[in-house]
PDB file of C-alpha atoms in Angstrom:
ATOM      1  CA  UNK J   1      38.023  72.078  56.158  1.00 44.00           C
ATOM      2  CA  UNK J   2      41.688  71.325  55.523  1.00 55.00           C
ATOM      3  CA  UNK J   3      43.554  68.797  52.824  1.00 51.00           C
ATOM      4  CA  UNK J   4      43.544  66.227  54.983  1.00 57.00           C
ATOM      5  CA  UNK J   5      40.305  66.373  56.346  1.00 59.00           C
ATOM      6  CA  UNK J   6      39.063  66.152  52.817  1.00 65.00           C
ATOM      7  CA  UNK J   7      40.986  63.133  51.742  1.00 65.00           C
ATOM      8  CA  UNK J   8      39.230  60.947  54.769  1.00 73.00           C
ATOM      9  CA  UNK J   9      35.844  61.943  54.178  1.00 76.00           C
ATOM     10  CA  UNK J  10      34.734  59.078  52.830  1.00 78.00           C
ATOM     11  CA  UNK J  11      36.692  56.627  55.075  1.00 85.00           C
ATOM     12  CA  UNK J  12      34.176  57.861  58.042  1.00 89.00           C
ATOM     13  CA  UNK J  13      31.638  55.384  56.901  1.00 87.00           C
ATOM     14  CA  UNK J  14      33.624  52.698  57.877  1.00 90.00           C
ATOM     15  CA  UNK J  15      35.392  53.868  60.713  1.00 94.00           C
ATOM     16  CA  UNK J  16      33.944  56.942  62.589  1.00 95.00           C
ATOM     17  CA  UNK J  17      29.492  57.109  62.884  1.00 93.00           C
ATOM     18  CA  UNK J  18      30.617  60.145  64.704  1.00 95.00           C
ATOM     19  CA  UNK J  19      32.706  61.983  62.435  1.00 92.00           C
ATOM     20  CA  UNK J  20      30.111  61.314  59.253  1.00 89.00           C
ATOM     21  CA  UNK J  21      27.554  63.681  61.548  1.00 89.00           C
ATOM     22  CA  UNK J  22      30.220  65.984  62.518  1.00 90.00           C
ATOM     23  CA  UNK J  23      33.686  65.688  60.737  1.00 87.00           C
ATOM     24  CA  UNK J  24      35.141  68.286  62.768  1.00 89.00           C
ATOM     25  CA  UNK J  25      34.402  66.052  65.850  1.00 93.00           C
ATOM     26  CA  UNK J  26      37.634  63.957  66.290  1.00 93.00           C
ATOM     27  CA  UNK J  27      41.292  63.977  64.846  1.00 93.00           C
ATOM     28  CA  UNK J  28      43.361  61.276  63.910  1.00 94.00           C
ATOM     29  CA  UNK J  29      43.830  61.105  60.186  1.00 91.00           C
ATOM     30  CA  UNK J  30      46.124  59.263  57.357  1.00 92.00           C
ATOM     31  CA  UNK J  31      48.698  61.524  55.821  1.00 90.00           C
ATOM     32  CA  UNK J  32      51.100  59.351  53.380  1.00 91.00           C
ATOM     33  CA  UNK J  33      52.754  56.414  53.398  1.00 93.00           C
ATOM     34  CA  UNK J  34      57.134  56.323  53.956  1.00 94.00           C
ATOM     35  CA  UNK J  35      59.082  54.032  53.464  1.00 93.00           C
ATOM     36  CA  UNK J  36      60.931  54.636  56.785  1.00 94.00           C
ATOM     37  CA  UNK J  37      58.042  55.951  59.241  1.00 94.00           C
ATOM     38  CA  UNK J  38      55.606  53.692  57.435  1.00 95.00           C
ATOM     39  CA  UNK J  39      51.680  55.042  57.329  1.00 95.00           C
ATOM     40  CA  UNK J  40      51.490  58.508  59.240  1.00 95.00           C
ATOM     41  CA  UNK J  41      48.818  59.785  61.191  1.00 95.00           C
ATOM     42  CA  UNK J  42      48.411  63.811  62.067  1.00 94.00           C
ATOM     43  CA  UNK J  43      46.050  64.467  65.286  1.00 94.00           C
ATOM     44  CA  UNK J  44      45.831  68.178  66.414  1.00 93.00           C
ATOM     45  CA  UNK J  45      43.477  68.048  69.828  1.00 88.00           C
ATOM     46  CA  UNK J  46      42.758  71.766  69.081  1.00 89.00           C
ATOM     47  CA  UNK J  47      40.603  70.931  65.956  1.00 90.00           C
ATOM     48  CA  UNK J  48      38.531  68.486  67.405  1.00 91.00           C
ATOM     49  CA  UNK J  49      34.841  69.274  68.486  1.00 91.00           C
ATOM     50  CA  UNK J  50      34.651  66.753  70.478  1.00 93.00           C
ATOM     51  CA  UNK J  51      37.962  66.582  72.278  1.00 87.00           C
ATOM     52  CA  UNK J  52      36.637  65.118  75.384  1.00 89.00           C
ATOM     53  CA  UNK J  53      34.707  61.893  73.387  1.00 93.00           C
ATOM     54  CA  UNK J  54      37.027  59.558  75.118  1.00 92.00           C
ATOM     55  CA  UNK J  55      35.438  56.401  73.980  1.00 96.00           C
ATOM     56  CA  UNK J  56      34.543  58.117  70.167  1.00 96.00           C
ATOM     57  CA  UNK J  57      38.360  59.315  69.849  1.00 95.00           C
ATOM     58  CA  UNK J  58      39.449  55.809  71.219  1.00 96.00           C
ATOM     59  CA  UNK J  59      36.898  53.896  68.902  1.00 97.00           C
ATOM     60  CA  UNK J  60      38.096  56.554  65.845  1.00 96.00           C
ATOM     61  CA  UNK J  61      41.350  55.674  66.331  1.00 97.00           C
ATOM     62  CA  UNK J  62      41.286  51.665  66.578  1.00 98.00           C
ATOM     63  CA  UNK J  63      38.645  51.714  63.405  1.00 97.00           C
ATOM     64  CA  UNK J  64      41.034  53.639  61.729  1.00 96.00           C
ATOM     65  CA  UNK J  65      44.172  51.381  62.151  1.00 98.00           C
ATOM     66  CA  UNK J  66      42.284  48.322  61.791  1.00 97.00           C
ATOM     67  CA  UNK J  67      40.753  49.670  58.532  1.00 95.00           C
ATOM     68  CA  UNK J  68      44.298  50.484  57.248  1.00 95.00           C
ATOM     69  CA  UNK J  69      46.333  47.669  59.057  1.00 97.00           C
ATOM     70  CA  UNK J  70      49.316  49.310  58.845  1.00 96.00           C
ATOM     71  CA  UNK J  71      52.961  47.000  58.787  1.00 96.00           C
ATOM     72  CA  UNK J  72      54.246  49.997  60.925  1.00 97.00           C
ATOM     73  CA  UNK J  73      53.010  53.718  61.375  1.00 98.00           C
ATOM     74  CA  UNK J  74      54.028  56.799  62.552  1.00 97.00           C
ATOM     75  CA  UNK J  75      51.490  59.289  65.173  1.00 97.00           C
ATOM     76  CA  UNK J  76      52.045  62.918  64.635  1.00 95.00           C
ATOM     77  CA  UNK J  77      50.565  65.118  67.438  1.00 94.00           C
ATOM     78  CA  UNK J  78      50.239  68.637  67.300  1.00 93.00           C
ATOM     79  CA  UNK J  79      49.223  70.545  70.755  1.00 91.00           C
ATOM     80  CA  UNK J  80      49.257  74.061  68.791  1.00 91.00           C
ATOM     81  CA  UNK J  81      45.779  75.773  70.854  1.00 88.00           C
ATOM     82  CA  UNK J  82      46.034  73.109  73.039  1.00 85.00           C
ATOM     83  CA  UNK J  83      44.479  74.757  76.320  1.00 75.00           C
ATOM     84  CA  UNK J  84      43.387  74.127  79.783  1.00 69.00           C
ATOM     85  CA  UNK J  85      40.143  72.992  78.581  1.00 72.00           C
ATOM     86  CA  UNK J  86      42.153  69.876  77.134  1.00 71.00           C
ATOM     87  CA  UNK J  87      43.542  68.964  80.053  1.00 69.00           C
ATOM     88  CA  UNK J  88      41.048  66.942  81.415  1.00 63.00           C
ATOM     89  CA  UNK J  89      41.324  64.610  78.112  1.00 69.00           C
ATOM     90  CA  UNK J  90      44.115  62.832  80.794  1.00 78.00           C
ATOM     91  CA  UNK J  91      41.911  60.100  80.841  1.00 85.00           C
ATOM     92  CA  UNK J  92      41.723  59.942  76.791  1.00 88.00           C
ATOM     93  CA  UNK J  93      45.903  59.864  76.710  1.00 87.00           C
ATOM     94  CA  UNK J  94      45.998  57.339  78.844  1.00 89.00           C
ATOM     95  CA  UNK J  95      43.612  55.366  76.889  1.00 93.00           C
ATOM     96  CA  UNK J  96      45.344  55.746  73.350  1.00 94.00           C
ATOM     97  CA  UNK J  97      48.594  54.826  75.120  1.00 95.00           C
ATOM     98  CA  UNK J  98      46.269  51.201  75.875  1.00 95.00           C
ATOM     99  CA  UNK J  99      45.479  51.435  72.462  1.00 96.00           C
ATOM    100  CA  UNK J 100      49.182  51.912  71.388  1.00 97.00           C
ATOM    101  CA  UNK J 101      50.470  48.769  73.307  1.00 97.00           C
ATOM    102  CA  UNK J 102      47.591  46.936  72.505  1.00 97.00           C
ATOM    103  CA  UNK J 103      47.900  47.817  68.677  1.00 97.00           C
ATOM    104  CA  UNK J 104      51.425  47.851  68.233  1.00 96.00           C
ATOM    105  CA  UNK J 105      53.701  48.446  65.421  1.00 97.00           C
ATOM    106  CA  UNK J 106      54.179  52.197  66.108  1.00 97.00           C
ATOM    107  CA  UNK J 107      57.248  53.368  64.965  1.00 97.00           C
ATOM    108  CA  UNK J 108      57.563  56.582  65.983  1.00 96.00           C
ATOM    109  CA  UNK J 109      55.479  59.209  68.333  1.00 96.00           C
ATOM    110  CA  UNK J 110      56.192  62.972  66.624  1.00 94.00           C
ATOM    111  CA  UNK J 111      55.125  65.736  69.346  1.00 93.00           C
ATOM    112  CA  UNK J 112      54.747  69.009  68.251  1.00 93.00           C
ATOM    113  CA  UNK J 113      54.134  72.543  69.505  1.00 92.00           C
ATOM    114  CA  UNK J 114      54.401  71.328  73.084  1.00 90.00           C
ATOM    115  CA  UNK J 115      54.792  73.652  75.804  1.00 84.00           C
ATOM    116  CA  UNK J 116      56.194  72.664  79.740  1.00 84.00           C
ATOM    117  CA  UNK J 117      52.808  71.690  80.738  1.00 81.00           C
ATOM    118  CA  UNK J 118      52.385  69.515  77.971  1.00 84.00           C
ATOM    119  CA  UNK J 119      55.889  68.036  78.311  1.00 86.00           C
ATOM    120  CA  UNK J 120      54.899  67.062  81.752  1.00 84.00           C
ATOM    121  CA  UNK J 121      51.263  65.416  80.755  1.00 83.00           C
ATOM    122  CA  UNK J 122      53.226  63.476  78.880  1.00 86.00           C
ATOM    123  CA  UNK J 123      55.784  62.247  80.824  1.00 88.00           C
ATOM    124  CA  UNK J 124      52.435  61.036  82.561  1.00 85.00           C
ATOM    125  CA  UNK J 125      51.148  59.297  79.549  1.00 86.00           C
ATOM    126  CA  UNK J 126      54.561  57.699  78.905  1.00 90.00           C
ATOM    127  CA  UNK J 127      54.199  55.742  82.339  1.00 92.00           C
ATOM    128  CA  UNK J 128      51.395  53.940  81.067  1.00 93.00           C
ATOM    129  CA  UNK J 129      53.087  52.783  77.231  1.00 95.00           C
ATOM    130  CA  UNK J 130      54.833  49.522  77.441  1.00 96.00           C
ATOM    131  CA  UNK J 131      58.865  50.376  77.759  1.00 95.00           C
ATOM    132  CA  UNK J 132      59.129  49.517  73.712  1.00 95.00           C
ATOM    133  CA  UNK J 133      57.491  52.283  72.866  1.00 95.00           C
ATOM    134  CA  UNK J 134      59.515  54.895  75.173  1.00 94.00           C
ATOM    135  CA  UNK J 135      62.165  55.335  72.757  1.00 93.00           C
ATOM    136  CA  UNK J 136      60.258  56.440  69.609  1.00 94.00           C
ATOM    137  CA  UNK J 137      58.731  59.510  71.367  1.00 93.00           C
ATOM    138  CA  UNK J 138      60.194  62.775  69.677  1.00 92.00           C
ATOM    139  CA  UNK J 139      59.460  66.050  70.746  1.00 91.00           C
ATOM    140  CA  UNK J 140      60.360  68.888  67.937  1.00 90.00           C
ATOM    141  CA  UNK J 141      61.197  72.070  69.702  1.00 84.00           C
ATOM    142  CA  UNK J 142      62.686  73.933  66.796  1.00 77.00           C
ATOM    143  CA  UNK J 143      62.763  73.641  63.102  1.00 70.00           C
ATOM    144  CA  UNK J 144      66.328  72.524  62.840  1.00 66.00           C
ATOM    145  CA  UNK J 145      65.800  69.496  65.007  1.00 76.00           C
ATOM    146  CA  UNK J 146      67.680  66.445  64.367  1.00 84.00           C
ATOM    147  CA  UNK J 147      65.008  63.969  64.299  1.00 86.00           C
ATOM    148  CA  UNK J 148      62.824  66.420  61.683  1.00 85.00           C
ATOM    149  CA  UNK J 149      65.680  66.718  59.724  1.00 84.00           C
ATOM    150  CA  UNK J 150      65.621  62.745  59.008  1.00 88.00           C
ATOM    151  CA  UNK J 151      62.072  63.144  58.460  1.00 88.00           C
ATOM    152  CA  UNK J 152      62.621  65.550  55.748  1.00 85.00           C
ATOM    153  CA  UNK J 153      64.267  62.890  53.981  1.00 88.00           C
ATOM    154  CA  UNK J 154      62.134  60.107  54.223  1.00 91.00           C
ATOM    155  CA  UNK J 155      60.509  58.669  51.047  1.00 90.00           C
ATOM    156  CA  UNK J 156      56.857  59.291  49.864  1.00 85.00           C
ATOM    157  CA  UNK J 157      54.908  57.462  47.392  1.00 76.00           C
ATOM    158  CA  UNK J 158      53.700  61.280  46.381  1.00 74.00           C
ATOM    159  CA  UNK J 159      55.639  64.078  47.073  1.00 72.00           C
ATOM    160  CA  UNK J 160      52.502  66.432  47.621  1.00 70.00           C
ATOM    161  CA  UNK J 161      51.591  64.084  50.374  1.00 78.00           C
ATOM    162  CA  UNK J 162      55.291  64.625  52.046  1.00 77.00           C
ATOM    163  CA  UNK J 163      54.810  68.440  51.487  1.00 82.00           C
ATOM    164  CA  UNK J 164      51.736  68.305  53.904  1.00 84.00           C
ATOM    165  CA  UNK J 165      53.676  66.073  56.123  1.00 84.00           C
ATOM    166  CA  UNK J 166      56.210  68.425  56.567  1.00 84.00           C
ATOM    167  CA  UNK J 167      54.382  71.549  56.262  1.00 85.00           C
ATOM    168  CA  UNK J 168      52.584  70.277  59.263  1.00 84.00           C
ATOM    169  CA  UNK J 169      55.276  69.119  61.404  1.00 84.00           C
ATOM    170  CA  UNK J 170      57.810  72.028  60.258  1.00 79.00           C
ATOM    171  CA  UNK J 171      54.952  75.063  61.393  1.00 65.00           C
TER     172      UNK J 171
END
């Protein structure tokens, strides 16, 4: 179980019935807090279980926000492992892209680890966000990236919480 995994455990009682059976089940968790990206949220499809739970990923997700109600947050999503198995989660993107206009205040969309067919999945995906959003997609290809280089100085309210930010998005 990683850090972060740990530090939601018990958050699932309020936001995932799921994920307090089976923690491993869906991913979409609460990092830190910046200043600049606001609250930031890690997903890595790879690690969950139950990566094609549409409606228990969806439902995860919403609680989750809700629960922390964020003035503005940032979505980290790491497609390291992601494989063809995955690829039928289309249906699940397109969903959390509903979710993402529907929610709102998303300041930024970090993609990481992407490969061309990922790129093009989400060039997919991107048709369905509301225009608004279009602009705050990143894509880190390398670790001198401009946009990850801004990241690295954003301010934390803990600095071991920025550490596992950018451990994560840095790998």
């Amino acid at each position: 179980m990683s850090l972060i995994q740990i530090k939601d455990i018990g958050l699932m009682s309020k936001i995932c019935p799921i994920c307090i059976e089976d923690f491993t089940a869906h991913s979409f968790n609460l990092i830190c807090n910046t200043l600049e990206g606001g609250h930031i949220f890690y997903t890595k499809i790879s690690n969950a279980s139950r990566y094609d739970d549409t409606e228990g990923i969806v439902n995860h997700c919403t609680n989750y926000l809700k629960h922390v109600n964020p003035e503005k947050w940032t979505w980290v999503m790491d497609f390291e492992g992601f494989g063809i198995k995955h690829t039928l989660g289309i249906n699940t993107g397109i969903r959390l892209s509903k979710l993402i206009n529907s929610f709102g205040k998303l300041q930024n969309l970090i993609v990481i680890n992407v490969n061309p067919f990922v790129e093009q999945m989400l060039k997919l995906i991107k048709l369905t966000l509301n225009k608004e959003y279009h602009d705050c997609i990143h894509i880190i290809h390398k670790n001198n990236d401009l946009f990850l280089q801004q990241i690295k100085n954003w301010k934390t309210l803990d600095q071991h919480d920025k550490n596992v930010l950018l451990s994560l998005i840095s790998s």
